[in-house]
Amino acid sequence: MSIRIFVPRDSAALALGADQVAAALDVQARQRGLDIELVRNGSRGMFWLEPLVEVQTPAGRVAYGPVAPGDVQDLLDAQFQTGAAHRLCLGLTQALTYLRQQERLTFARMGVTDPLSLADYQAHEGFAGLRRALALSPSEIVQQVLDSGLRGRGGAAFPAGIKWKTVAAASSAQKYIVCNADEGDSGTYSDRMAMEGDPFMLIEGMTIAAVATGATQGYIYIRSEYPHAIATMREAIAKASAAGFSGSNILKSGKTFHLEVRKAAGAYVCGEETAMLESIEGKRGVVRAKPPIPALKGLFGQPSVINNVITFASVPIILARGAAYYTDYGVGRSSGTLPFQLTGNIKHGGLIEKAFGITLRQLLFDFGGGSASGRPIKAVQVGGPLGAYVPERYWDVPMDYEAYAAVGVTVGHGGIVVHDDTADLSRLARYAMEFCAIESCGKCTPCRIGSTRGVEVLDRIAAGNNNAKQVELLRDLCDTMLHGSLCALGSMTPNPVLSALNHYPQDFGLAVPVAEIA
Amino acid sequence: MLTESQQQIIQTIVDGKKHLPGGLLPMLHDIQDALGHIPAPALGLIAQELNLSRAEVHGVVTFYHFFRHEPAGKQVVQICRAEACQSMGADKLWEHACSRLNTQGGTTADGAVTLEPVYCLGLCSSSPAMVVDEQLHARVDTVKFDRLVAATGSVA
Ligand SMILES: Cc1cc2nc3c(=O)[nH]c(=O)nc-3n(C[C@H](O)[C@H](O)[C@H](O)COP(=O)(O)O)c2cc1C
Ligand code: SF4
Ligand code: FES
């Protein structure tokens, strides 16, 4: 029997040389007459160890990493294919602390399976949710999603079940399921990992949504920066449809759901759901005013379910194991788990799926091991470029939507960007304003013009020109953007700017309030 | 002016995609994939086939950062400048690239390299990140940059 060796195909592993490692393994194993089967799995999400190579042994999978192409010969000399000791050996994968301490529901198969193997997927609970859904009535499926308390994982955290219920109740000859895979936020990649590492999970979730609402056509809008995710999703859709898990006559139920990938074109605002619809319709990605809500008048004017990748990907397990299983995880109105993404200046950056309620401090230190530079962590931006900079005094707040909102922070997509004490928060505030100016769709003045003015004011502050007065002006401007913008790009850009100003006044040439020094 | 072969390529793409709901973006992607950019004269042709005004098509093409109006240099280098990469020195990497290539971004005078910023490649846990001719690279420092970009002989 051949020896199974796993080399990830995740983009981050590829960016660190996984293809070269796989090629070296292939060539050198052949030279040695070793019979190996190379499986290109997804990533386990421990990026400081990528490329993480695993070998199947009778005791379980043994991990080695990070493996450079030049290590392959040495690994083979040491008989790593039998799980032998080596300086890169990390022991049994499942015993690694970083993984063992997680609660992987959505990412349970991540890095374990071959992303494009239907057999592998089904051997790991794949399509159990869809089979269950097909045995239920549409309203029973919707009820399961409502009972699970699942809230949108793309940012706004709106209950998924309510959207589905609205679309299911709407009467129309054509309805759509639209997956938002634009993932434009810095510090987030869980959508990318899900699509590259477990694409059938997303297809299954979207197909369940279609069965629940009566939609027959779906689109996955994927950012152009993710060519590997686009290719993997397209291949997975073709495989799933050919095998009858999607497409026409799904599992002989008589139901139909056709799915198509649409490639975005590098506009951040197209992650906003109505701008995304405009873009899929072939137009400029300009935000639409609501109402009408997309659930009633969405894509091509028809009722549409719009959810994030992780929202859809959370559905199969809810159907397979029941809503109660899911609500056993989490706190308060934040039920289930979230894939937190630990990024930036952090020693052990990676994806950590955990129930809501964990704290930032636990993530930063228990999982992350502190900063990569070894210097003190100064600021942590949570929830993407529109999220606040969080100072240390909030690091013990439990991460749930309400507890975070109470201190002015958004959980968003679960992205966490770490900065050490060399960071200049006035510079990061300027970047936030500039980003808004570049990415504004242009529909409303506070966002379009306000962000440009914001950059100018921040430049004057950096130059030390009459700071107190300029700061007043900046606050006034942020207030106008907050209250006068049509969508969250304009109304949330004040989050990073004001949090930087409030918590790190010294970076703006202002005195630190006495209370803060203590 | 389009060459005859460009004209033919564009026409085939337009014919193949014009009946697709919201087919304009997929069409533009195909044209850029085939020709490396969206030539200005293509806009009129597309507009005519889709029953839009040329201004509308122009409005769409210019709205999206991804579409090129001019061909890129022989080598395309994109450096991520978003927050997670900034926290690990992306600004310094960008400055290094600018001075090595003697440009402030855009295509070098000799047409060898196009240097562009990008805003997140989803490699934020292994930052800073960049793309060289569609290949991803993570944990890039100035030494790695020089190796990757000099490898093709484009650095003077
Ligand atoms: C400027 C802007 C960018 C956004 N980008 C994304 C994105 O990349 N992915 C996403 O799922 N949601 C994004 N959203 C949120 C969407 O508008 C929408 O709330 C979400 O797709 C709904 O799905 P969910 O309920 O499953 O979260 C963005 C919102 C704004 C205002
Ligand atoms: S806030 Fe900005 S991005 Fe949103 S609609 Fe207004 S101009 Fe467009
Ligand atoms: S911020 Fe650079 S890859 Fe995400």
XYZ file of C-alpha atoms and ligand atoms in Angstrom:
717
model
C 0.000 0.000 0.000
C 1.210 3.465 -0.790
C 2.136 5.938 1.904
C -0.211 8.911 2.119
C 1.572 12.250 2.429
C -0.363 15.504 2.755
C 0.930 18.801 1.362
C -1.522 21.707 1.568
C -2.832 23.506 -1.509
C -4.081 26.497 0.446
C -2.898 29.825 -1.011
C -0.895 30.697 2.088
C 0.938 27.372 1.914
C 1.541 27.916 -1.802
C 2.909 31.387 -1.063
C 5.423 29.713 1.226
C 6.511 27.097 -1.297
C 4.097 24.154 -0.904
C 4.124 23.347 -4.626
C 7.918 23.133 -4.641
C 7.807 20.863 -1.592
C 5.248 18.611 -3.274
C 7.320 18.455 -6.449
C 10.489 17.608 -4.520
C 8.672 14.861 -2.640
C 7.313 13.423 -5.838
C 10.677 13.331 -7.606
C 12.737 12.096 -4.689
C 10.266 9.430 -3.623
C 10.310 8.070 -7.152
C 14.122 8.034 -7.181
C 14.034 6.002 -3.992
C 11.368 3.653 -5.304
C 8.929 4.724 -2.605
C 5.273 4.326 -3.372
C 3.665 7.526 -2.114
C 0.255 9.068 -2.627
C 0.457 12.856 -2.451
C -2.775 14.399 -1.175
C -3.152 18.144 -1.571
C -5.250 18.969 1.480
C -6.438 22.316 2.799
C -4.524 24.128 5.510
C -4.908 23.402 9.212
C -4.629 27.152 9.669
C -1.338 27.235 11.579
C 0.446 29.526 9.212
C 3.740 29.867 11.033
C 4.148 26.139 10.340
C 3.275 26.253 6.634
C 4.055 24.371 4.498
C 2.941 21.774 7.051
C 3.516 18.283 5.685
C 1.720 15.335 7.272
C 2.223 11.607 6.868
C -0.351 8.934 7.592
C 0.878 6.403 10.161
C -0.968 3.643 12.007
C -0.985 5.924 15.088
C -2.499 8.810 13.167
C -1.185 11.682 11.080
C 2.254 12.994 12.037
C 3.079 16.616 11.234
C 6.350 18.177 10.022
C 6.824 21.863 9.491
C 7.574 24.351 8.286
C 9.061 22.314 5.435
C 11.208 23.982 2.784
C 11.904 22.210 -0.536
C 15.510 21.789 0.626
C 14.346 19.788 3.677
C 12.759 17.018 1.642
C 15.888 14.949 1.113
C 16.742 15.124 4.796
C 13.191 14.146 5.768
C 13.259 11.128 3.490
C 16.696 10.144 4.796
C 15.214 10.198 8.285
C 12.321 7.991 7.112
C 9.753 10.621 7.931
C 7.268 8.714 5.793
C 7.002 6.288 8.697
C 6.513 9.096 11.198
C 10.139 9.019 12.329
C 11.801 11.647 14.488
C 13.262 14.705 12.799
C 14.030 18.277 13.865
C 10.882 19.411 11.978
C 8.660 16.757 13.538
C 5.794 18.198 15.559
C 4.224 14.918 16.642
C 0.666 13.792 16.008
C -1.277 16.568 14.290
C -4.386 16.038 16.357
C -2.348 16.453 19.551
C -1.014 19.920 18.656
C -2.138 22.333 21.356
C -3.187 25.052 18.917
C -5.621 22.662 17.247
C -6.683 20.688 20.292
C -7.897 23.818 22.083
C -10.238 24.812 19.279
C -13.906 24.019 18.727
C -14.005 23.231 15.068
C -17.526 22.837 13.759
C -17.394 24.627 10.421
C -13.690 24.008 9.953
C -13.792 20.400 11.169
C -12.658 19.013 7.812
C -10.177 21.802 7.125
C -6.772 20.362 6.349
C -8.072 16.863 7.029
C -9.634 16.056 3.683
C -8.816 16.418 0.012
C -10.956 19.485 -0.846
C -12.067 18.119 -4.213
C -12.807 14.538 -3.207
C -16.531 13.864 -2.916
C -15.759 10.533 -1.286
C -13.590 12.191 1.355
C -16.239 14.831 1.981
C -18.958 12.255 2.512
C -16.744 10.133 4.729
C -16.540 13.185 7.008
C -20.227 13.969 7.422
C -20.475 15.761 4.065
C -23.984 16.137 2.606
C -25.587 14.791 5.803
C -27.134 18.249 6.264
C -28.479 18.341 2.726
C -29.963 14.850 3.023
C -31.649 15.877 6.256
C -32.935 19.094 4.658
C -34.465 17.175 1.764
C -36.440 15.092 4.266
C -37.886 18.266 5.822
C -40.361 20.806 4.513
C -38.924 24.196 3.490
C -40.409 25.867 6.567
C -38.898 23.212 8.818
C -35.452 23.933 7.343
C -35.917 27.649 7.927
C -37.028 26.886 11.487
C -33.808 24.945 12.136
C -31.751 27.919 10.990
C -33.858 30.291 13.106
C -33.521 28.032 16.155
C -29.761 27.788 15.718
C -29.506 31.534 16.243
C -27.043 31.701 13.348
C -26.221 35.312 12.560
C -24.563 36.597 9.417
C -20.816 36.162 9.588
C -20.034 38.833 6.976
C -20.156 41.754 9.371
C -23.606 43.022 10.289
C -24.582 39.852 12.209
C -28.212 39.832 11.069
C -30.052 36.551 11.850
C -29.776 34.305 8.790
C -33.085 32.559 9.476
C -35.065 35.785 9.237
C -33.623 36.550 5.797
C -34.367 33.028 4.619
C -37.908 33.218 5.980
C -38.563 36.469 4.120
C -37.332 35.040 0.836
C -39.221 31.773 1.359
C -42.456 33.699 1.942
C -42.011 35.972 -1.085
C -43.845 34.847 -4.187
C -41.875 35.049 -7.398
C -41.125 32.817 -10.344
C -37.395 33.351 -9.847
C -35.425 33.636 -6.614
C -31.692 33.722 -6.063
C -29.123 32.605 -3.528
C -26.098 34.894 -3.546
C -22.918 34.195 -1.660
C -20.773 37.144 -0.708
C -17.192 35.949 -1.092
C -15.686 39.377 -1.623
C -13.743 39.199 1.668
C -12.064 42.561 1.192
C -11.105 43.119 4.826
C -7.458 43.073 5.770
C -6.888 40.418 8.407
C -9.524 38.029 7.105
C -9.115 34.877 5.066
C -11.602 32.380 6.494
C -13.780 32.651 3.367
C -10.750 31.967 1.215
C -9.744 28.978 3.328
C -13.265 27.580 3.269
C -13.483 27.847 -0.511
C -10.014 26.456 -1.143
C -10.030 23.849 1.595
C -13.625 22.623 1.813
C -15.615 23.907 -1.173
C -18.381 21.293 -1.014
C -19.353 22.686 2.392
C -20.273 26.019 0.797
C -22.094 24.299 -2.064
C -24.031 22.208 0.453
C -24.979 25.260 2.535
C -26.155 27.215 -0.499
C -28.090 24.228 -1.846
C -29.875 23.880 1.502
C -30.753 27.595 1.296
C -32.149 27.039 -2.187
C -34.281 24.098 -1.076
C -35.541 26.128 1.892
C -36.518 29.187 -0.136
C -37.401 27.839 -3.575
C -34.471 29.504 -5.336
C -33.144 27.737 -8.417
C -30.124 29.838 -9.314
C -27.152 30.863 -7.210
C -24.072 33.011 -7.602
C -20.837 33.081 -5.645
C -19.200 36.480 -5.995
C -15.482 35.935 -5.374
C -12.847 38.660 -5.312
C -10.345 38.696 -8.154
C -7.477 38.575 -5.620
C -8.443 34.927 -4.947
C -7.673 33.024 -8.174
C -7.150 29.730 -6.339
C -10.492 29.976 -4.576
C -12.197 30.754 -7.887
C -10.630 27.741 -9.607
C -11.372 25.382 -6.714
C -14.998 26.506 -6.413
C -15.570 26.097 -10.153
C -14.138 22.596 -10.112
C -16.127 21.660 -7.014
C -19.385 22.949 -8.503
C -18.831 20.864 -11.621
C -18.128 17.763 -9.526
C -21.043 18.257 -7.148
C -23.497 18.840 -10.005
C -22.237 15.866 -12.000
C -22.745 13.667 -8.942
C -26.244 15.011 -8.292
C -25.575 16.945 -5.071
C -26.474 20.224 -6.776
C -27.682 21.210 -10.243
C -30.743 19.442 -11.671
C -32.772 16.923 -9.709
C -30.706 17.191 -6.512
C -30.358 13.712 -4.957
C -33.397 12.686 -7.026
C -35.630 15.099 -5.115
C -36.884 16.812 -8.253
C -35.377 20.077 -6.980
C -33.004 22.210 -9.013
C -30.220 24.581 -8.045
C -27.687 25.852 -10.541
C -24.623 27.545 -9.180
C -22.179 29.875 -10.866
C -19.022 31.694 -9.801
C -18.713 35.374 -10.675
C -15.296 36.997 -10.454
C -15.228 40.439 -8.895
C -12.902 43.165 -10.098
C -11.085 44.757 -7.202
C -13.551 47.194 -5.641
C -13.813 46.981 -1.843
C -17.280 48.508 -1.779
C -18.614 45.581 -3.839
C -18.543 43.610 -0.584
C -21.504 45.747 0.479
C -24.412 43.566 -0.486
C -26.354 45.919 -2.775
C -23.167 47.094 -4.515
C -22.373 43.414 -5.037
C -25.771 42.894 -6.679
C -25.136 45.816 -9.023
C -21.777 44.309 -9.882
C -23.227 40.861 -10.607
C -25.773 42.602 -12.830
C -22.847 43.976 -14.812
C -22.922 47.550 -13.560
C -20.761 49.885 -11.497
C -20.767 48.723 -7.902
C -22.739 51.661 -6.534
C -24.642 51.081 -3.296
C -28.452 50.938 -3.505
C -30.662 52.703 -1.006
C -32.756 50.372 1.166
C -35.694 49.714 1.178
C -36.484 47.706 -0.812
C -34.546 45.018 1.028
C -32.757 42.482 -1.176
C -34.765 39.647 0.384
C -37.752 41.077 -1.501
C -36.104 42.886 -4.394
C -32.545 41.735 -4.783
C -30.601 40.375 -7.729
C -32.267 41.349 -11.036
C -35.094 42.725 -8.886
C -36.026 39.280 -7.537
C -36.166 37.950 -3.951
C -32.638 36.965 -2.946
C -30.886 35.417 0.018
C -27.507 37.097 0.468
C -25.099 35.599 2.960
C -21.414 35.428 3.620
C -19.386 32.262 2.876
C -19.082 31.306 6.548
C -22.797 31.861 7.143
C -23.701 29.359 4.416
C -20.877 27.055 5.473
C -22.287 26.904 9.008
C -25.623 25.562 7.812
C -24.756 21.931 6.917
C -23.743 21.028 10.468
C -26.805 22.780 11.909
C -29.063 20.629 9.736
C -27.002 17.477 10.251
C -26.803 17.693 14.037
C -29.758 19.906 14.870
C -30.067 23.510 16.010
C -29.595 22.650 19.691
C -26.176 21.152 19.018
C -25.094 24.480 17.550
C -26.561 26.705 20.270
C -24.651 24.690 22.874
C -21.706 26.764 21.706
C -21.503 30.499 22.274
C -22.929 33.035 24.680
C -26.122 35.088 24.825
C -27.346 36.041 21.389
C -24.026 35.078 19.810
C -24.529 31.404 19.235
C -22.142 28.914 17.730
C -18.530 29.429 16.801
C -16.535 31.953 14.819
C -13.342 31.315 12.867
C -11.099 34.010 14.375
C -8.206 35.016 12.172
C -5.115 36.075 14.026
C -2.900 38.169 11.758
C -0.274 40.849 11.477
C 2.492 41.170 14.032
C 1.809 37.908 15.858
C 4.101 34.973 16.537
C 1.604 32.200 15.850
C -0.784 33.675 13.326
C -3.583 31.453 12.170
C -7.216 30.481 12.147
C -8.810 29.614 15.449
C -12.402 28.394 15.455
C -13.824 28.918 18.900
C -17.218 29.498 20.475
C -18.143 33.139 21.062
C -17.076 34.311 24.502
C -13.325 33.818 24.203
C -11.317 36.973 24.915
C -8.857 38.830 22.780
C -6.177 38.273 25.431
C -6.636 34.504 25.188
C -6.370 34.661 21.421
C -3.343 36.966 21.425
C -1.329 35.119 24.034
C -2.643 31.577 24.552
C -2.928 30.956 20.845
C -0.847 33.719 19.282
C 2.102 33.613 21.660
C 2.451 37.409 21.621
C 3.905 39.607 18.917
C 6.151 38.320 16.151
C 8.679 41.084 16.783
C 8.879 40.231 20.488
C 7.908 43.816 21.331
C 4.825 44.765 23.370
C 1.507 44.675 21.535
C 0.154 48.196 21.277
C -3.060 48.098 19.285
C -5.278 45.406 17.839
C -7.707 46.172 15.051
C -10.717 43.903 15.194
C -13.360 43.559 12.480
C -11.514 44.716 9.364
C -10.515 48.158 8.084
C -13.759 49.656 9.383
C -13.182 48.182 12.835
C -11.819 49.948 15.899
C -8.280 49.853 17.289
C -8.640 48.075 20.615
C -6.335 49.058 23.490
C -5.276 46.641 26.200
C -7.962 47.633 28.667
C -10.594 45.903 26.507
C -8.689 42.686 25.886
C -10.641 40.817 28.550
C -14.083 41.629 27.171
C -15.704 38.380 25.981
C -15.955 38.314 22.210
C -19.624 38.367 21.453
C -21.561 40.798 19.307
C -23.331 42.594 22.159
C -20.458 42.775 24.653
C -18.219 44.170 21.933
C -20.803 46.679 20.704
C -21.113 47.919 24.303
C -17.474 49.059 24.232
C -17.657 50.401 20.676
C -15.917 47.513 18.942
C -17.211 45.327 16.110
C -16.500 41.604 15.884
C -17.174 41.760 12.142
C -15.762 38.871 10.209
C -13.492 37.811 13.079
C -10.329 39.333 11.655
C -7.721 40.418 14.198
C -4.753 42.537 13.119
C -1.978 42.965 15.666
C 0.386 45.956 15.826
C 3.386 46.249 18.140
C 4.584 49.402 19.888
C 6.366 50.707 16.803
C 2.978 51.379 15.167
C 1.989 55.007 14.699
C -1.770 55.204 15.204
C -2.088 58.596 13.553
C -0.605 57.049 10.438
C -3.045 54.131 10.636
C -5.929 56.585 11.084
C -4.788 58.431 7.993
C -4.627 55.140 6.113
C -8.240 54.382 7.108
C -9.426 57.723 5.738
C -7.409 57.316 2.578
C -8.762 53.810 2.055
C -12.293 55.189 2.329
C -11.472 57.936 -0.170
C -10.068 55.446 -2.677
C -12.838 52.883 -2.251
C -15.884 55.152 -1.878
C -18.576 54.319 -4.426
C -19.205 58.034 -4.722
C -22.923 58.032 -4.092
C -22.969 60.253 -1.019
C -21.011 63.366 -0.108
C -19.951 62.686 3.496
C -18.103 59.578 2.376
C -16.832 60.749 -0.994
C -15.660 64.227 -0.002
C -15.449 63.760 3.760
C -12.799 61.082 3.537
C -10.593 63.259 1.341
C -10.966 66.142 3.805
C -10.193 63.669 6.575
C -6.850 62.798 5.013
C -6.002 66.510 4.783
C -6.901 67.174 8.416
C -4.843 64.194 9.564
C -1.905 65.449 7.539
C -2.164 68.828 9.278
C -2.293 67.073 12.645
C 0.797 65.038 11.773
C 2.557 68.277 10.837
C 1.687 69.623 14.291
C -0.440 72.514 13.026
C -2.721 73.781 15.787
C -3.680 70.275 16.853
C -6.491 70.969 19.290
C -8.424 72.857 16.644
C -7.746 70.302 13.928
C -8.825 67.488 16.215
C -12.105 69.285 16.792
C -12.523 69.526 13.042
C -11.717 65.824 12.651
C -14.311 64.835 15.233
C -16.893 67.003 13.551
C -16.103 65.433 10.197
C -16.356 61.919 11.630
C -19.708 62.833 13.107
C -20.970 63.933 9.693
C -19.689 60.742 8.064
C -21.260 58.624 10.779
C -24.681 60.204 10.472
C -24.782 61.205 6.830
C -23.486 58.156 4.947
C -25.691 55.721 3.120
C -23.648 52.597 3.866
C -21.150 51.341 6.407
C -18.082 52.307 4.371
C -18.701 55.955 5.116
C -20.395 55.508 8.460
C -17.833 53.115 9.944
C -14.565 54.684 8.757
C -14.763 56.908 11.870
C -14.296 53.708 13.960
C -10.591 53.199 13.295
C -9.974 56.950 13.162
C -11.681 57.905 16.430
C -10.507 54.832 18.344
C -6.934 55.673 17.357
C -7.439 59.266 18.447
C -9.189 58.397 21.711
C -6.908 55.621 22.863
C -3.558 56.774 21.475
C -3.685 60.594 21.696
C 0.095 60.759 22.120
C 0.482 59.594 18.511
C -1.445 62.689 17.424
C 0.764 65.025 19.387
C -1.849 65.404 22.117
C -1.470 65.087 25.855
C -2.486 61.774 27.390
C -5.402 62.298 29.802
C -4.267 61.856 33.419
C -6.670 58.960 34.005
C -4.981 56.976 31.233
C -1.458 57.212 32.628
C -2.329 55.363 35.831
C -7.215 50.898 -33.378
C -7.657 47.202 -32.848
C -5.715 44.742 -34.909
C -7.768 42.297 -36.898
C -6.922 39.448 -34.544
C -7.801 41.541 -31.461
C -11.075 42.472 -33.090
C -11.806 38.819 -33.723
C -10.927 37.739 -30.174
C -13.134 40.433 -28.671
C -16.033 39.623 -30.988
C -15.891 35.931 -30.076
C -15.854 36.749 -26.354
C -18.726 39.213 -26.685
C -20.799 36.742 -28.700
C -20.192 34.067 -26.116
C -21.157 36.187 -23.126
C -23.750 38.692 -24.306
C -26.736 36.508 -23.443
C -25.495 35.811 -19.929
C -27.443 37.761 -17.274
C -25.070 40.488 -16.089
C -22.567 39.341 -18.679
C -20.537 42.551 -18.855
C -18.083 41.760 -16.051
C -17.362 38.200 -17.221
C -16.866 39.639 -20.709
C -14.376 42.238 -19.505
C -12.497 39.599 -17.524
C -12.204 37.390 -20.598
C -10.962 40.267 -22.730
C -8.350 41.233 -20.170
C -7.292 37.591 -19.798
C -6.867 37.295 -23.553
C -5.293 40.666 -24.344
C -3.742 41.741 -21.053
C -5.879 44.877 -20.892
C -9.159 46.322 -22.156
C -8.320 48.351 -25.257
C -10.362 51.558 -25.539
C -11.799 50.733 -28.973
C -13.317 47.556 -27.470
C -15.745 49.685 -25.463
C -17.694 50.842 -28.494
C -18.018 47.314 -29.783
C -19.248 46.009 -26.420
C -21.660 48.920 -26.019
C -23.206 48.253 -29.385
C -23.668 44.533 -28.727
C -25.161 45.048 -25.264
C -27.332 47.968 -26.290
C -25.622 50.312 -23.866
C -23.999 53.674 -24.421
C -20.238 53.784 -24.736
C -20.197 56.014 -21.655
C -21.963 53.352 -19.607
C -19.420 50.713 -20.535
C -16.598 53.174 -19.878
C -18.165 53.906 -16.485
C -18.100 50.234 -15.568
C -14.533 49.597 -16.771
C -13.156 52.591 -14.874
C -15.055 51.812 -11.660
C -13.099 48.626 -11.030
C -9.440 48.723 -10.013
C -8.762 45.328 -11.568
C -9.220 46.365 -15.187
C -6.213 47.696 -17.049
C -6.482 50.412 -19.650
C -2.939 49.889 -20.890
C -0.883 46.715 -21.243
C 1.219 45.928 -18.160
C 4.993 45.576 -18.115
C 6.684 42.247 -18.790
C 6.641 41.438 -15.102
C 3.782 42.431 -12.789
C 4.659 42.924 -9.127
C 1.901 43.621 -6.632
C 2.666 44.428 -3.023
C -0.017 44.266 -0.343
C -0.279 47.545 1.515
C -3.206 46.734 3.819
C -3.070 46.808 7.623
C -1.818 43.306 8.475
C 1.012 43.656 5.980
C 1.765 47.193 7.228
C 2.236 45.782 10.713
C 5.056 43.618 9.381
C 6.832 46.222 7.304
C 4.916 46.490 4.022
C 5.565 50.232 3.815
C 9.299 49.636 3.934
C 8.979 46.871 1.364
C 7.076 49.223 -0.939
C 9.724 51.928 -0.570
C 12.419 49.377 -1.289
C 10.580 48.242 -4.421
C 10.149 51.828 -5.577
C 13.816 52.605 -5.216
C 14.972 49.337 -6.790
C 12.693 49.820 -9.769
C 13.044 53.564 -9.904
C 9.306 54.211 -9.991
C 6.605 55.402 -7.619
C 4.334 52.617 -8.818
C 3.105 51.941 -12.333
C 5.146 50.645 -15.256
C 8.860 51.352 -15.407
C 10.127 53.495 -18.265
C 11.648 50.484 -20.026
C 8.368 48.554 -19.771
C 10.040 45.777 -17.798
C 8.031 45.877 -14.574
C 4.647 47.110 -13.434
C 4.556 47.773 -9.692
C 1.131 48.027 -8.071
C -0.306 48.160 -4.574
C -2.986 45.620 -3.626
C -5.175 45.642 -0.570
C -5.109 42.226 1.033
C -4.376 38.896 -0.583
C -5.768 36.843 2.287
C -2.246 35.937 3.414
C -2.408 38.246 6.424
C -1.064 35.666 8.888
C 2.149 35.405 6.869
C 2.586 39.052 6.020
C 3.955 40.966 4.213
C 2.670 39.400 1.018
C 3.096 40.029 -2.665
C 2.327 38.661 -6.119
C 4.868 38.297 -8.892
C 3.375 37.285 -12.226
C 0.367 35.720 -10.516
C 2.511 33.700 -8.094
C 1.871 34.390 -4.419
C 4.692 35.034 -1.969
C 4.371 35.458 1.781
C 6.744 36.698 4.520
C 8.524 38.821 1.967
C 11.504 40.865 3.070
C 13.770 43.006 0.944
C 16.165 40.110 0.297
C 13.340 37.878 -0.912
C 12.017 40.743 -3.018
C 15.364 41.187 -4.740
C 15.663 37.482 -5.378
C 12.177 37.205 -6.903
C 12.279 40.335 -8.967
C 15.928 40.110 -10.006
C 15.450 36.512 -11.071
C 13.849 37.659 -14.294
C 16.538 40.203 -14.934
C 14.228 43.178 -14.720
C 16.142 45.059 -12.051
C 18.674 47.448 -13.495
C -18.091 48.461 2.527
C -18.617 47.107 2.911
C -17.917 45.966 2.581
C -18.406 44.702 2.908
N -17.668 43.613 2.553
C -18.178 42.376 2.803
C -17.484 41.220 2.383
O -16.410 41.313 1.804
N -18.025 40.007 2.644
C -19.226 39.875 3.288
O -19.691 38.766 3.487
N -19.890 40.948 3.713
C -19.418 42.196 3.476
N -20.131 43.288 3.878
C -21.438 43.066 4.531
C -22.529 42.830 3.500
O -23.060 44.088 3.107
C -23.671 41.987 4.030
O -24.064 42.448 5.272
C -23.338 40.513 4.135
O -22.825 40.019 2.946
C -24.570 39.731 4.473
O -24.229 38.384 4.732
P -24.322 37.783 6.190
O -25.655 38.204 6.737
O -24.225 36.321 6.009
O -23.202 38.378 6.959
C -19.639 44.575 3.588
C -20.341 45.723 3.936
C -19.837 46.984 3.617
C -20.625 48.178 4.002
S -21.074 55.682 2.276
Fe -19.548 55.789 0.644
S -19.534 53.737 -0.254
Fe -21.411 53.890 0.996
S -22.978 54.599 -0.428
Fe -22.088 56.452 0.435
S -20.445 57.004 -1.024
Fe -21.012 54.887 -1.452
S -3.228 42.490 4.678
Fe -1.743 41.887 3.250
S -2.439 39.907 2.758
Fe -4.031 40.599 4.059
